[in-house]
Each structure stands twice: as C-alpha cells, then as structure tokens.
XYZ file of C-alpha atoms in Angstrom:
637
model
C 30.991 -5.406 10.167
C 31.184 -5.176 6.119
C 29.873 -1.854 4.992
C 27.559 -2.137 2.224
C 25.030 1.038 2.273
C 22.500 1.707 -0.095
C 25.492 3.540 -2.227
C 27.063 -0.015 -2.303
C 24.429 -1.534 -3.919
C 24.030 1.011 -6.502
C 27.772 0.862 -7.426
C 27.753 -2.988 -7.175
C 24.965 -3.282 -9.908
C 25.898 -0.298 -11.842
C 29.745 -2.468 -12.058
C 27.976 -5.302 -13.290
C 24.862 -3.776 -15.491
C 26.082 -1.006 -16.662
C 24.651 -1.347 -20.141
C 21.340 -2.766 -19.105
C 18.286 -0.212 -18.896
C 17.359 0.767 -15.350
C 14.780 3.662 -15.352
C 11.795 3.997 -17.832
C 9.714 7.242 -17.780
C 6.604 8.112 -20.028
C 7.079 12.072 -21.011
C 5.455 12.356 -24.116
C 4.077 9.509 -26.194
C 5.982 6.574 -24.994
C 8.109 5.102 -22.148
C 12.219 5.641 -22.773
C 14.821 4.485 -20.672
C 18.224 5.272 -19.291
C 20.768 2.600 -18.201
C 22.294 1.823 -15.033
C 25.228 3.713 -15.925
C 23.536 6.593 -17.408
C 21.444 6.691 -14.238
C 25.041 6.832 -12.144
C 26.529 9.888 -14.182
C 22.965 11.921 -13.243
C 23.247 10.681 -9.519
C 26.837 12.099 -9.517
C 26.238 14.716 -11.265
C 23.099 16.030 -8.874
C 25.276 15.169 -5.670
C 27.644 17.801 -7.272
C 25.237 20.137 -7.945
C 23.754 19.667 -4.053
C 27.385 20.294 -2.739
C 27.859 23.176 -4.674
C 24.539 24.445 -3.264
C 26.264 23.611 0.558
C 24.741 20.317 1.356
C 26.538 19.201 4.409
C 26.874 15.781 5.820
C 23.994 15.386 8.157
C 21.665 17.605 6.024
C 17.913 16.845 5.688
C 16.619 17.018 2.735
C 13.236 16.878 2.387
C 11.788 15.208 -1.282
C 7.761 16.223 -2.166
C 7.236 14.841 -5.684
C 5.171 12.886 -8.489
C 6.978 9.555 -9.070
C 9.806 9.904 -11.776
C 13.172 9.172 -12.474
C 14.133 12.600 -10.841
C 12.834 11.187 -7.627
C 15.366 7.961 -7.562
C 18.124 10.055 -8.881
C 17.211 12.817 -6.203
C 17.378 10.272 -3.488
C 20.770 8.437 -4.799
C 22.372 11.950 -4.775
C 20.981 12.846 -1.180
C 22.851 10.008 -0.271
C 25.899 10.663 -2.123
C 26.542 13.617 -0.241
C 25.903 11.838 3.186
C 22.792 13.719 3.544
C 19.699 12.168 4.720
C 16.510 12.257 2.280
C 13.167 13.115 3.751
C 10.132 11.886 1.584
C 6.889 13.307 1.645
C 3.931 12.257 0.518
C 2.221 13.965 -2.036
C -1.277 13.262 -0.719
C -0.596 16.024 2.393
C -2.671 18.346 1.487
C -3.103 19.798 5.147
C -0.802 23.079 5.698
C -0.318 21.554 8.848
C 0.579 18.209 7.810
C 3.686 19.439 5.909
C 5.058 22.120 8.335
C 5.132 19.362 10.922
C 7.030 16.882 9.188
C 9.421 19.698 7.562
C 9.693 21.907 10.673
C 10.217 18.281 12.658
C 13.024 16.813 10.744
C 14.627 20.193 10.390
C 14.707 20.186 6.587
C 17.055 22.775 5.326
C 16.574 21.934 1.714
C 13.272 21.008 -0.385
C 13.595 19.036 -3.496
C 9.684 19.689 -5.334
C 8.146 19.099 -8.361
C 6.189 21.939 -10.401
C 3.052 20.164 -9.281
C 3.646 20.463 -6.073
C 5.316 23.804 -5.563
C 2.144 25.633 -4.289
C 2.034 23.707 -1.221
C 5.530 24.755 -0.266
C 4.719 28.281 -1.461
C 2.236 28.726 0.920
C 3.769 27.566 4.098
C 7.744 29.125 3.072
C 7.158 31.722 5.709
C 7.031 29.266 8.887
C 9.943 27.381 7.975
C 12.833 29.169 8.798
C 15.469 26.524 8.524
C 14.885 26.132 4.953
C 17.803 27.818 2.611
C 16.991 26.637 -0.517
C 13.951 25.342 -2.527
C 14.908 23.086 -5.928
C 12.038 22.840 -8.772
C 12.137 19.801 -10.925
C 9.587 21.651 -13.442
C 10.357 24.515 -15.544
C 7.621 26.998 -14.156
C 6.797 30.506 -15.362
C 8.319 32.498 -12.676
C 10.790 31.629 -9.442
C 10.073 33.248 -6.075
C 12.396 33.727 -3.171
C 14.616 30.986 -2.715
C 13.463 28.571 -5.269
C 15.719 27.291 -8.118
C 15.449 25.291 -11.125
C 17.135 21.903 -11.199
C 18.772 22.878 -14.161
C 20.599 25.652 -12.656
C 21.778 22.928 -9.581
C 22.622 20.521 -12.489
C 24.906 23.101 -14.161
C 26.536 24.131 -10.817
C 27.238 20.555 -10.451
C 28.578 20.237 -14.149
C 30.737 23.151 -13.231
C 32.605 21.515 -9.719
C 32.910 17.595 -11.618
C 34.957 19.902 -13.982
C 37.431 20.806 -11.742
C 40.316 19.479 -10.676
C 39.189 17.525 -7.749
C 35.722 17.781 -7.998
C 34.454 14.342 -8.410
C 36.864 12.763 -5.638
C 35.381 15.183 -3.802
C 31.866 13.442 -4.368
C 33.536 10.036 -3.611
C 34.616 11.213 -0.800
C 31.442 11.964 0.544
C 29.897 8.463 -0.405
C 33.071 6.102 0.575
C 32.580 8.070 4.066
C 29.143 6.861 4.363
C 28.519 4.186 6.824
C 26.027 1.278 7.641
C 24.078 3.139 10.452
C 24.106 6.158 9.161
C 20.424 7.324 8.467
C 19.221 7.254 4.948
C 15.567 8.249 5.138
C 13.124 9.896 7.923
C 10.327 8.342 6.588
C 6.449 9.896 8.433
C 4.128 7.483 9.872
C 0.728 8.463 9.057
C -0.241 10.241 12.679
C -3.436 8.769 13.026
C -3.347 9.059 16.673
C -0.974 11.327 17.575
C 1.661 13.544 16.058
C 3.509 11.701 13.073
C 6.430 9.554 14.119
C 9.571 9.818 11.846
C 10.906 6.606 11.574
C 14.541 6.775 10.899
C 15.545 3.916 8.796
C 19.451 3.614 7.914
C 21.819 2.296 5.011
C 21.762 -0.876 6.271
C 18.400 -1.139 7.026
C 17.415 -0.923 3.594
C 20.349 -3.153 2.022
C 19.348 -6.000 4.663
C 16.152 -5.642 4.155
C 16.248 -5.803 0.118
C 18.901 -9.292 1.182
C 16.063 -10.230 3.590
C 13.143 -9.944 0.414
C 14.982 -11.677 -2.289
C 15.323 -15.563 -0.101
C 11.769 -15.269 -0.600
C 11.157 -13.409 -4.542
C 13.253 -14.137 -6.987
C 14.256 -11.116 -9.567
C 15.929 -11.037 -13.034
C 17.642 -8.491 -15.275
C 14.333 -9.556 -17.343
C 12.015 -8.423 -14.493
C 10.296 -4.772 -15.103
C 8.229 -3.274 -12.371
C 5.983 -0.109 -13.114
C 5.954 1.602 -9.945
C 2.544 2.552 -8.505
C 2.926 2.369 -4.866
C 4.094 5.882 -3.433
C 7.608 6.438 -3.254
C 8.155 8.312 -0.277
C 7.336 4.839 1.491
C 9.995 2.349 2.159
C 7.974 -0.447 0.918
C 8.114 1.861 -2.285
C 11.985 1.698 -2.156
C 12.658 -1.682 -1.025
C 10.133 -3.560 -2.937
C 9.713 -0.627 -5.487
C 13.011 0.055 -6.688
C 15.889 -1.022 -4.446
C 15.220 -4.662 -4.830
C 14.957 -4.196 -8.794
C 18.118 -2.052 -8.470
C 19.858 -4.976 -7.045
C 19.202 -7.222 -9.694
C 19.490 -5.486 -12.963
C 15.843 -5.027 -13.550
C 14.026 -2.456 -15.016
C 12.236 0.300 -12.810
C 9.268 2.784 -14.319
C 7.445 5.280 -12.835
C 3.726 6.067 -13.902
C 2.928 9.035 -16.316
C 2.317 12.468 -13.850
C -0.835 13.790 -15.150
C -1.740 17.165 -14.777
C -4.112 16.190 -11.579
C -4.206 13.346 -9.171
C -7.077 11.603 -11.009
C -5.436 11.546 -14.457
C -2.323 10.460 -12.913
C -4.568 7.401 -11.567
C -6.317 6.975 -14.781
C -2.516 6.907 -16.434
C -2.516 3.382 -14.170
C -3.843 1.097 -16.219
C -2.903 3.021 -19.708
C 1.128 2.370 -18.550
C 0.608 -1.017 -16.930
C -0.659 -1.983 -21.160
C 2.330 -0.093 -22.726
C 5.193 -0.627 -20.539
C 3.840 -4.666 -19.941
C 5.868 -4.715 -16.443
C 6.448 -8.718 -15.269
C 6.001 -7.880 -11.307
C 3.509 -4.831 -10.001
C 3.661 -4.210 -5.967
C 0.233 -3.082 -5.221
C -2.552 -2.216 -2.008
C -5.735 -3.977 -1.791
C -7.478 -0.733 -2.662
C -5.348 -0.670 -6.318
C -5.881 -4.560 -6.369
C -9.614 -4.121 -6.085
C -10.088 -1.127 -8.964
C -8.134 -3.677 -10.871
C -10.924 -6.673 -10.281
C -13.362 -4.125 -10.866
C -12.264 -2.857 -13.984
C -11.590 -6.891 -15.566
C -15.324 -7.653 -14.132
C -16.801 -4.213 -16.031
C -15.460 -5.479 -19.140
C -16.535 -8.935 -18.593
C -19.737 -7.899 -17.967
C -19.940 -5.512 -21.297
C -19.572 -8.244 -23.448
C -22.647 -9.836 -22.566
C -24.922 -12.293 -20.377
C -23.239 -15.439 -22.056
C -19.638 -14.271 -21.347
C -20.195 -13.600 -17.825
C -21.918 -16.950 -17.428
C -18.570 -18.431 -18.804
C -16.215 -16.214 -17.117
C -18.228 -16.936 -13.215
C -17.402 -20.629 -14.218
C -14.036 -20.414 -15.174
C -13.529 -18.442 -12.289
C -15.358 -21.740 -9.379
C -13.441 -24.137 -11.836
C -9.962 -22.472 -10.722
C -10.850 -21.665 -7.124
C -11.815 -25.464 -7.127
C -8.826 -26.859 -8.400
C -6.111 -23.728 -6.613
C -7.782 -24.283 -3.416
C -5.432 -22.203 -1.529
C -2.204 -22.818 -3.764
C -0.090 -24.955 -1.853
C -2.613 -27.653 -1.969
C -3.592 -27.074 -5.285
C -4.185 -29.897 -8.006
C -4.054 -33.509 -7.498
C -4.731 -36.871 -9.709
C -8.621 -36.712 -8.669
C -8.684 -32.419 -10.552
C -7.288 -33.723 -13.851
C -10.241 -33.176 -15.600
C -10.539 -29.634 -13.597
C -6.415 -28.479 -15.081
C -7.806 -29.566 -18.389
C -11.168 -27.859 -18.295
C -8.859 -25.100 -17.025
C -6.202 -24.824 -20.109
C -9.066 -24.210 -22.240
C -10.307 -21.768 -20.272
C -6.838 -20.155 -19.746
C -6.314 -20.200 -23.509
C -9.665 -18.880 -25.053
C -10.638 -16.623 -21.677
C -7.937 -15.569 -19.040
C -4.897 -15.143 -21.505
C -7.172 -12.017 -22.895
C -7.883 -10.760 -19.405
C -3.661 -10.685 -18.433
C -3.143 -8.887 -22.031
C -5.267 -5.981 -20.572
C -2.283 -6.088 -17.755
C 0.475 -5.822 -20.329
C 0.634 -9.662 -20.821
C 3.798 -10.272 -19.285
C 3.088 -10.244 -15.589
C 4.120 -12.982 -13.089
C 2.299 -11.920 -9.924
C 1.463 -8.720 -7.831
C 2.654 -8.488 -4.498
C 0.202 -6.861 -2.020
C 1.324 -5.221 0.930
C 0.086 -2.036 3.299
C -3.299 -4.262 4.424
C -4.773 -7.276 4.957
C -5.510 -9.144 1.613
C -8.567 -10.495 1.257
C -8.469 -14.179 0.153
C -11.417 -13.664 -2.251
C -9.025 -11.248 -4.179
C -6.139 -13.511 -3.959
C -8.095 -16.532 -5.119
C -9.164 -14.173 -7.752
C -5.789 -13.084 -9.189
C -4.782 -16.552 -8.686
C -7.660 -17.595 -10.835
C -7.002 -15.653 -14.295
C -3.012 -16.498 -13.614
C -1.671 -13.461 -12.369
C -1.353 -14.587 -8.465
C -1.036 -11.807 -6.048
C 1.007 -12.673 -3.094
C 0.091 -11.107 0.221
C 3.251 -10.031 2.266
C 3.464 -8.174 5.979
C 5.603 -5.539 6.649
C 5.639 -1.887 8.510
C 7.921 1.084 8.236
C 9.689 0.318 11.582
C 11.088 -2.916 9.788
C 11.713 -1.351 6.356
C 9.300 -2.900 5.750
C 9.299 -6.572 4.771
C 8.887 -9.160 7.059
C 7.470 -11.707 5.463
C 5.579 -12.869 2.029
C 4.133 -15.754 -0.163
C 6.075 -16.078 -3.609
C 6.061 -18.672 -6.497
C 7.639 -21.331 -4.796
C 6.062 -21.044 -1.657
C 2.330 -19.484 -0.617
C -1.010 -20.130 1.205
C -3.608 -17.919 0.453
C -4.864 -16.394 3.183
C -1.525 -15.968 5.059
C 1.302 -13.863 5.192
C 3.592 -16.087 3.827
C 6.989 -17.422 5.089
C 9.595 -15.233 6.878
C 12.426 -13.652 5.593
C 15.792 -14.901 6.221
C 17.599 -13.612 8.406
C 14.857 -12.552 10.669
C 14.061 -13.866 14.222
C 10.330 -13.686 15.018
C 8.029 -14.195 18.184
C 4.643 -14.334 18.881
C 4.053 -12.881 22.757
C 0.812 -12.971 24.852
C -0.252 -10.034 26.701
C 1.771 -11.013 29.608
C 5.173 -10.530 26.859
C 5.200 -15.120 27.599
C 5.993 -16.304 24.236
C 3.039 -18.282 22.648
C 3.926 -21.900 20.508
C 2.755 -22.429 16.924
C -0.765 -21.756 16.474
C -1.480 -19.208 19.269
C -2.230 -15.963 18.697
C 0.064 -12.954 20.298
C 1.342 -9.752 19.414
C 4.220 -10.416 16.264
C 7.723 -9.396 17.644
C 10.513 -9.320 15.269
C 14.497 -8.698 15.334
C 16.963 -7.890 12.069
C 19.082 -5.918 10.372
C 16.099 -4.336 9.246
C 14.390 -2.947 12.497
C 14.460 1.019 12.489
C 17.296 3.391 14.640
C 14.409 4.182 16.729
C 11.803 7.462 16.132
C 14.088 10.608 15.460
C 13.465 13.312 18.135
C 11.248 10.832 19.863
C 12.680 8.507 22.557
C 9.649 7.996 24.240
C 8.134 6.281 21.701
C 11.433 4.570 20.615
C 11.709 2.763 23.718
C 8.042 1.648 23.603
C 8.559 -0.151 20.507
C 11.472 -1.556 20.559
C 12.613 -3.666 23.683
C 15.824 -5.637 24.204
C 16.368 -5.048 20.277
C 13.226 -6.421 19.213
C 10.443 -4.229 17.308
C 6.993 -4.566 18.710
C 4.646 -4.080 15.766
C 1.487 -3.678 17.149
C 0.132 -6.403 15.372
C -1.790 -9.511 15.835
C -0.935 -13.128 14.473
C -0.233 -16.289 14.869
C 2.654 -19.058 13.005
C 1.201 -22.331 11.610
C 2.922 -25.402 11.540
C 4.380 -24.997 8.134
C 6.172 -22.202 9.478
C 3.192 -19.755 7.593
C 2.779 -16.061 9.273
C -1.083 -15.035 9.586
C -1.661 -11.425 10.392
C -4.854 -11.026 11.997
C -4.908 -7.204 12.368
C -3.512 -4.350 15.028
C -3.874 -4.675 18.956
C -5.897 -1.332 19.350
C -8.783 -2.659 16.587
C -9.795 -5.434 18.598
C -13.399 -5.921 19.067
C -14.081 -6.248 23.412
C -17.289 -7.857 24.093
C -19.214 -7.148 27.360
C -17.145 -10.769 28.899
C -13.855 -9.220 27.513
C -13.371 -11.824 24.670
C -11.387 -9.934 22.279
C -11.708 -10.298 18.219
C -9.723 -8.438 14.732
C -12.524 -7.422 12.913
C -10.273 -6.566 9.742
C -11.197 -10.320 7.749
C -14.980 -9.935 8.644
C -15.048 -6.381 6.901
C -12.746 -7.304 3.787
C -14.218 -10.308 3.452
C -18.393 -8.617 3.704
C -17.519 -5.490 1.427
C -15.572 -7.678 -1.487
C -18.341 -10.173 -1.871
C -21.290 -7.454 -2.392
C -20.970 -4.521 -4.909
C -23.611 -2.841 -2.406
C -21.388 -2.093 0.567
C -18.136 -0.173 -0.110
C -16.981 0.146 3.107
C -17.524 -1.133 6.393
C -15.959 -0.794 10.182
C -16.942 -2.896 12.668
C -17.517 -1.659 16.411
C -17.421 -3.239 19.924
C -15.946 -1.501 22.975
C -17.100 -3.979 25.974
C -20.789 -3.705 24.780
C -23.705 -5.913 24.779
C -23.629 -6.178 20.848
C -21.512 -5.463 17.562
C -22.380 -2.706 15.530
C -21.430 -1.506 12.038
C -21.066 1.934 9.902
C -21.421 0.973 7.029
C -20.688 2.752 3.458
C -22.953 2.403 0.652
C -22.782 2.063 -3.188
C -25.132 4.576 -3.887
C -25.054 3.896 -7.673
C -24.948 0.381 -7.349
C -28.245 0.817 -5.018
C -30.140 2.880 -7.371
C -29.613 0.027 -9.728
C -31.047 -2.569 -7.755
C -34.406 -0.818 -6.979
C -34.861 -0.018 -10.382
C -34.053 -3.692 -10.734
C -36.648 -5.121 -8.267
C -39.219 -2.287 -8.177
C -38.885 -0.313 -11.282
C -41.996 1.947 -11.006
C -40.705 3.670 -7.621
C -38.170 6.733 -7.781
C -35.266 7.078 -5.709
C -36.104 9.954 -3.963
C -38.810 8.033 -2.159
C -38.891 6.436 1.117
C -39.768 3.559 -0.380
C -36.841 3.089 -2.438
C -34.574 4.266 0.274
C -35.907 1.640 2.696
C -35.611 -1.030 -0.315
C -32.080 -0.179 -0.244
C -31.572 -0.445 3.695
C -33.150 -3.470 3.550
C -30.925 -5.307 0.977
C -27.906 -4.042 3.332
C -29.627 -5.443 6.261
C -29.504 -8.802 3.936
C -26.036 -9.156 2.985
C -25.081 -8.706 6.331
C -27.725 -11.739 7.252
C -26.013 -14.054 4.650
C -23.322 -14.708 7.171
C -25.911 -15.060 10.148
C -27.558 -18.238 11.233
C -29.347 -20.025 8.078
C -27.768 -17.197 5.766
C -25.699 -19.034 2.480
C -22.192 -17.567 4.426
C -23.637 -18.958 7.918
C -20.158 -19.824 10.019
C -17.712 -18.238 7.933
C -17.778 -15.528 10.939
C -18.358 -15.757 14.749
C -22.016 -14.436 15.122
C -21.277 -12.582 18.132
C -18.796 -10.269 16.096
C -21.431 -9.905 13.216
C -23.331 -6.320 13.371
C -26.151 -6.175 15.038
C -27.262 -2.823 14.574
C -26.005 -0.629 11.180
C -25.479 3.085 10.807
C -25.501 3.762 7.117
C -23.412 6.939 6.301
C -23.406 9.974 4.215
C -19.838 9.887 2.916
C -17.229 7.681 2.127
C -13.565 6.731 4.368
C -10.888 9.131 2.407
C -7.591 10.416 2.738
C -9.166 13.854 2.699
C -11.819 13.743 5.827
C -8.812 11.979 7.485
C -10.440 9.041 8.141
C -7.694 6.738 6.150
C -4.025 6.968 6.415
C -1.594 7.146 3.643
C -1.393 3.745 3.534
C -5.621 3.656 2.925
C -6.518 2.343 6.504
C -9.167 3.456 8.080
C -8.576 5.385 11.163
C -10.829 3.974 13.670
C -10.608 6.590 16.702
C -10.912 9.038 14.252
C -14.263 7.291 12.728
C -15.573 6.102 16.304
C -14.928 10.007 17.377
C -16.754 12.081 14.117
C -19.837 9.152 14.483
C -20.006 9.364 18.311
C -23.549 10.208 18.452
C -24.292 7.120 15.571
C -22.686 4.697 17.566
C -24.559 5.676 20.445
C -27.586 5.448 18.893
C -26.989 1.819 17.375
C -27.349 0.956 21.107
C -31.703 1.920 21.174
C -34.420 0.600 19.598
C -34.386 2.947 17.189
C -30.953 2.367 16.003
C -31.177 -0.819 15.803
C -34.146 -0.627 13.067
C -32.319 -0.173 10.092
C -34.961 1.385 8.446
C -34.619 4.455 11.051
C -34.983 8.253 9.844
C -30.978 8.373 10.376
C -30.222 5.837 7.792
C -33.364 7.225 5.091
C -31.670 10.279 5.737
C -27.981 9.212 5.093
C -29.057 7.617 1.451
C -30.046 11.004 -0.047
C-alpha cells in the first residue's frame, strides 16, 4: 500500500501552496496570517526542539490548549518526530477527568497553554510518567518541570543548525507509516471510563479523501475554526481538509475566560468573513437566536416582514432537493427581493462571504436547517463519530435533503443490521455498520471494548438509521436512548425533543423517558426569563414570586407540549404514545459542568435518569402527573 500519512499531506500542499496563507490568528487588533511554507519551517523547527527535549518515536504527547496556530503546529511537529499527539479538551475541569486520560495514555510530555497551566499544576504530583511540561504563554514564574516554548524553540534552532540536524528530523517523518497512530483521541465517558480511540495516519488522510467526494474546497475557501480541536471532526473537517486544499485555517481569539472566548465568536466570524464554518446544533442555535434578537429590535413591522420572508423560502426550499419548480416562480421572485433588501443584511452579520455551515456532533433539527437554508447560508447536516474519524456521511451543495444525513462518502461500505446482525433493505431501520480506511485501530489499552465494536472489520456505531431510496442516510439516534413502551415497541426520542424545544422559546431543554412503562414522561428545562415575560404578558398585575404566576407558567408548558397532541396545531407530527404524559420541570439546566452533557453537548441520559430518580418516579402518581404539583411550583423559583 502507498504511504501517504498526515505528514504527506502537509508536504504535498506545502509543495504546491507554498506562498498561499494557511493559518490566521487574532492577537491583538486584527487577524494575520502565515503561509503554508512559513507554517512548515515552525513545524520543523518545533519537531527539533521536541527531539532535542528526547521525544522518542512512540512518545505520547499529550496537547491541553485554547485553539491557535500553536496548536496545529504543535500537532504537525508531534508527528514529525513519530510521536503520537494526545488532545485534551479544555472543558475538563474535573481533577479526575485529566489524570485519567494522562495517566491512561501514558503521556510523558504536556504541551499547555498559560490558560490552562493551573489544571496541570495541580494534579503534577500523580503523574509520574511525565518528564517535561511545555508553556505556550509567557507566565510570571516556571515551576518544576515546566518550560517555555521559547526555550524548546531555541533548542530546536540550535540542532537544525548543525550539521545533520534537519535530516535528522526527516528522518523521523519519512519513517512514519500509514498505521502508525497519530492521535488518542477521549470519548466523553458518559457511561463508563473514557475510551481512547486510537485513530492513525491513514485514518485521517482517508478520511479527509473520503469528505472531499462529497464538499468541495478551494484555495479561496477560509474556515474560522470554532469546533474544539482536540476532536477529530475538528481536524478532519477543521483543518486537515482545508490543509489539503490550500485554504485558509483561523482559530478564534482566546479571551481571558471561557465566556469571552465565546463572545469573541461572532466578533471573528464579522472580521475574518470565513466562506465555510463547521458548527454543533448548540452554536447553530445561539446563532438563530442572536439574527432573531436583532430582528426583533428593529421593530413590530420588521419582524412581520422577516416571519414572511422566512414561510416564503421554506415554501419554495421545501427540503432542497425538491426545491423550486415552474408553479413557485412567483415565490423565487418574491424571494430575490427579499434576499436583496432583507437576508443579504442578515449573512453580512456572518462576515458576508459564507457558503454553508456544516453541522455535525448531533442530530440537526430540520427547523434550523430550513432556517439557514432560508436567509442563504444552508447548513448541511453530516454523521460521523470518533471511531470513524469521523465523517461518514453529509449533504453538500450539489446534493442534500433536509432532514437527512446526506449521501455517503466514497469509499465507504455501509449496512444497516437488525437486532438479530440480518441486514435490513432500503428503508428499514437497523443499527448503521460501516467499513473504511477510516474506522479506528481499535480502543488503546482496551480490547474488550475493541472487539465489541468492531466485528469482521466493520465499526458498529451504536446508532440508529435507516437508507432511502436515493441512497440518503437518516440517523435516527443511539440504540441505548430508545424509548420501550410497556408492549416493547421501541422509539429515538432525539427528533421529538429537538424538534419541541426549537419551536418554543419557553422550553430550553427537554429529555424524553420510557423504560417499558405504561406512559412517556418528560424533564423538562425551562426559560425562566422567557417565562417571566409571558406572565407579565398575559397577567401583568401578578408577581412572579406567586403561585399564581408560577402555575401560569406550568401551564403554558403543559400547552406547548399539547400542540403536538390530538387537535393541537402540530397534531401528527409525533406518535402520541411517545409524547409526555406527565412533566417534571427542573431547577437547573443540562451542562458540561453537572455532567449531564458530554463534550460533544449531548445529554447524558443514565446520568439524568440516575440524579432525577425520585422525579421520574413520581411522574408515575397522580400527583406527578398534575403539572401544577408542589415539585414543579417549587422547581420555578
């Protein structure tokens, strides 16, 4: 077999780019690149400094950092050196969380920003493999064995001086092989103890093959980076695939916390004007919420124009691939005024250059994609998972249906199995199956698991769907979420809460519950704020910390829900019998903090179903299912 590792690919477009810019970064007051060239002498010239340090072939390094060109650069010369990078997120903020995954992978080197220094500091102690510690920053004072990266990028300066030096880094890289591992990349460990999915040089350059039958990229093409990095949708779809095509790669502005880095988002996405943006439905839904704010700040009349702009494109899109027709003329003219005098403004507040968004790490609700769609920015839902590096399919300009997953990427061979493992024909659901280039080594340090997952060479994802007969995926959500009624009929509840909590402002989050029970139930998350607003709306004499306001509230929750009940305006868009019954309203929101999402913003059901044991039990009584019980008055305060 040809080698051609993720090394390869660099060299290949740095041979054939090598004056284009490649990485964009926002220090100061505005974004400034380097090109690919410039990027290459950095790589080479960090991979110097790491073998000077006594990097070995083999080596994990583990990589905790903002986004930033360091990052790239500090992966590339990982690699270099036939070491193996280890990303981490930045959201472990558990003391726990991190020794695992450092201890696990048996890190002897940490690559860390300034920002995240303290979280290394205070578990050095229990990581005795560990020899050396390199800070991006410049910080006040070095402890122990930490090191600026200026000192490694002198060292490094120093050996590419010498006679020898730099074939010495070749040597390294040209050594480098197709299987050899490139990344342990952490599953979330919402069940159990994180996996490490151990994803090779191969798996990577197949994979970014695999994405680009089905997305076409340009040396024009910018992407501002806003998905995390340590994730290999962030390198394929993030950098790698950009890499391969001459394009230009930024990374969002670090802020000096977590929440200005976030409210840097949509500040860089206007300056740097990026053409393609991979996002999460949770980034794709601040973004509709932030376009409908300022909609709705410029007055009644302009939101009365921009609701019917908005019906006169889902009208005429439908669901893309259908779009149009002789009989909509009147509907594509209707909607070039509407594009010019309405929508155009809307995309200038995302840089005014965008194509599309491509939405991965969730189910994409159609609403949002038929919203997108609407205002000309399309965003194109794709299906992946870490195990398969992670693309495995996606919609794209040429070819999409909202709603699915789009087409499969080529080369990939795909099944769709029963629970008996019998293959099912087009239109069935099953449990997807895949097999590629791009299916993981296997779990490192973890055979078990390994050999659960993938059988015979094909990757069981865990997932639900289906193929149509235009050879469309449709993801319907993971095995272990299934709703079990009391028969054993099973159901993915995943579309019915998307779907309820982005049509009403009032319900923020949602997870639906049936474990062979008589009924559904729901816990439900409220927009406090947005509650508060109604009942001084509708009753504006009565306070909020009354139990009459508080059961006003319950009772427009207990509404929305009915909407998609018998006689309700959404009547049939859901099964009944998989529609809540009984709601437990709850004190706090899903986060990444309480551990009830993942990294990837997913709620962790056992996790939920386990902390609200005694609310789900209770949803089962009389009382519970009275919304208006003292558990729910009590939850709104």
């Amino acid at each position: 077999m040809k080698t051609f590792t993720i090394i390869d690919l660099f060299e290949k477009s740095v041979k054939k780019y090598a004056s284009n810019s490649f990485l964009w970064e926002k220090k100061t007051t505005e974004f400034k690149p380097i090109t690919y060239s410039e990027t290459y002498e950095q790589v080479y010239r960090m991979a110097a400094g790491l073998m000077s340090l006594g990097v070995e072939v083999g080596d994990k390094v583990a990589l905790l950092s903002e986004g930033r060109n360091d990052w790239i650069i500090g992966e590339l010369a990982i690699l270099y050196v036939g070491a193996v990078n280890v990303p981490l997120s930045i959201k472990l903020e558990e003391k726990n969380d991190l020794l695992f995954r450092l201890n696990h992978s048996e890190s002897k080197y940490i690559i860390v920003s300034g920002g995240q220094l303290r979280k290394i500091r205070q578990i050095i102690n229990e990581l005795p493999l560990v020899r050396k510690i390199i800070v991006l920053d410049d910080i006040d004072a070095y402890e122990g064995m930490e090191m600026p990266l200026a000192t490694i990028l002198s060292e490094g300066n120093k050996l590419l001086n010498t006679t020898g030096g730099r074939d010495a880094i070749t040597a390294r890289s040209k050594a480098v092989k197709n299987d050899d591992l490139a990344n342990i990349s952490y599953t979330s460990g919402t069940t159990a103890d994180p996996k490490g999915v151990m994803l090779s040089h191969r798996n990577y350059t197949a994979n970014v093959e695999q994405a680009m039958s089905l997305i076409k990229i340009s040396p024009k093409d910018s992407n501002l980076i806003i998905i995390p990095l340590d994730h290999c949708f962030g390198h394929v779809a993030g950098f790698y695939s950009f890499m391969a095509y001459g394009a230009n790669v930024a990374t969002v502005q670090v802020g000096r916390t977590p929440i200005e880095s976030l409210k840097n988002i949509p500040l860089n996405i206007k300056e740097f004007k990026p053409t393609i943006i991979m996002s999460v439905p949770a980034l794709a839904k601040n973004f509709r919420k932030n376009i409908e704010n300022t909609i709705q700040k410029k007055g009644k009349l302009t939101e009365k124009i921009f609701k019917h702009a908005l019906k006169t494109a889902y009208d005429y899109n439908k669901e893309g691939y259908n779009r149009g027709g002789i009989s909509q003329i009147h509907k594509w003219l209707l909607l070039k005024f509407y594009n010019l005098v309405l929508f155009k403004k809307v995309r200038e507040a995302l840089g005014g250059k965008m194509r599309f968004f491509i939405g991965g790490g969730a189910l994409l609700d159609i609403e949002l994609q038929r919203f997108f769609y609407a205002i000309g920015i399309p965003m194109f839902q794709g299906y992946g998972l870490s195990e398969a590096t992670p693309v495995i399919s996606s919609n794209g300009f040429k070819k999409h249906k909202l709603g699915s997953s789009g087409k499969l990427v080529k080369p990939l061979k795909l099944k769709i199995l029963d629970y008996e493992g019998n293959e099912q024909p087009v239109g069935e659901k099953g449990e997807i199956v895949i097999r590629g280039e791009n299916v993981m080594l296997g779990y490192w340090k973890n055979p078990q698991a390994t050999a659960e997952t993938i059988r015979d060479g094909w990757l069981h994802t865990g997932d639900m769907g289906y193929m149509d007969k235009d050879g469309y995926l449709y993801v319907l959500g993971r095995f272990k979420s299934l709703l079990i009624s009391s028969d054993g009929e099973k159901y993915s509840p995943e579309g019915i809460e998307e779907g309820i909590c982005d049509k009403s402002k009032y319900i923020e989050q949602m997870m639906l519950h049936n474990n062979q029970d008589p009924y559904t139930v729901a816990l439900i998350v409220p927009d406090i704020q947005q509650l508060k607003r109604y009942v001084e709306r509708i009753s504006p004499d009565t306070k909020w910390d009354t139990r009459e306001a508080k059961e006003l509230a319950l009772k427009k929750i207990q509404h929305i829900i009915n909407r998609y009940k018998t006689g309700g305006i959404y009547a049939g868009e859901y099964p009944e019998r998989w529609l809540p019954a009984a709601i437990a309203v709850l004190p706090e929101a899903f986060t990444e903090k309480n551990h009830l999402l993942n990294s990837s913003l997913k709620m962790v059901r056992g996790k939920i179903e386990e902390k609200y044991k005694d609310r789900l039990e209770l949803l089962y009584t009389p009382e519970g299912k009275n919304i208006l019980n003292d558990r729910n008055l009590f939850a709104l305060k």
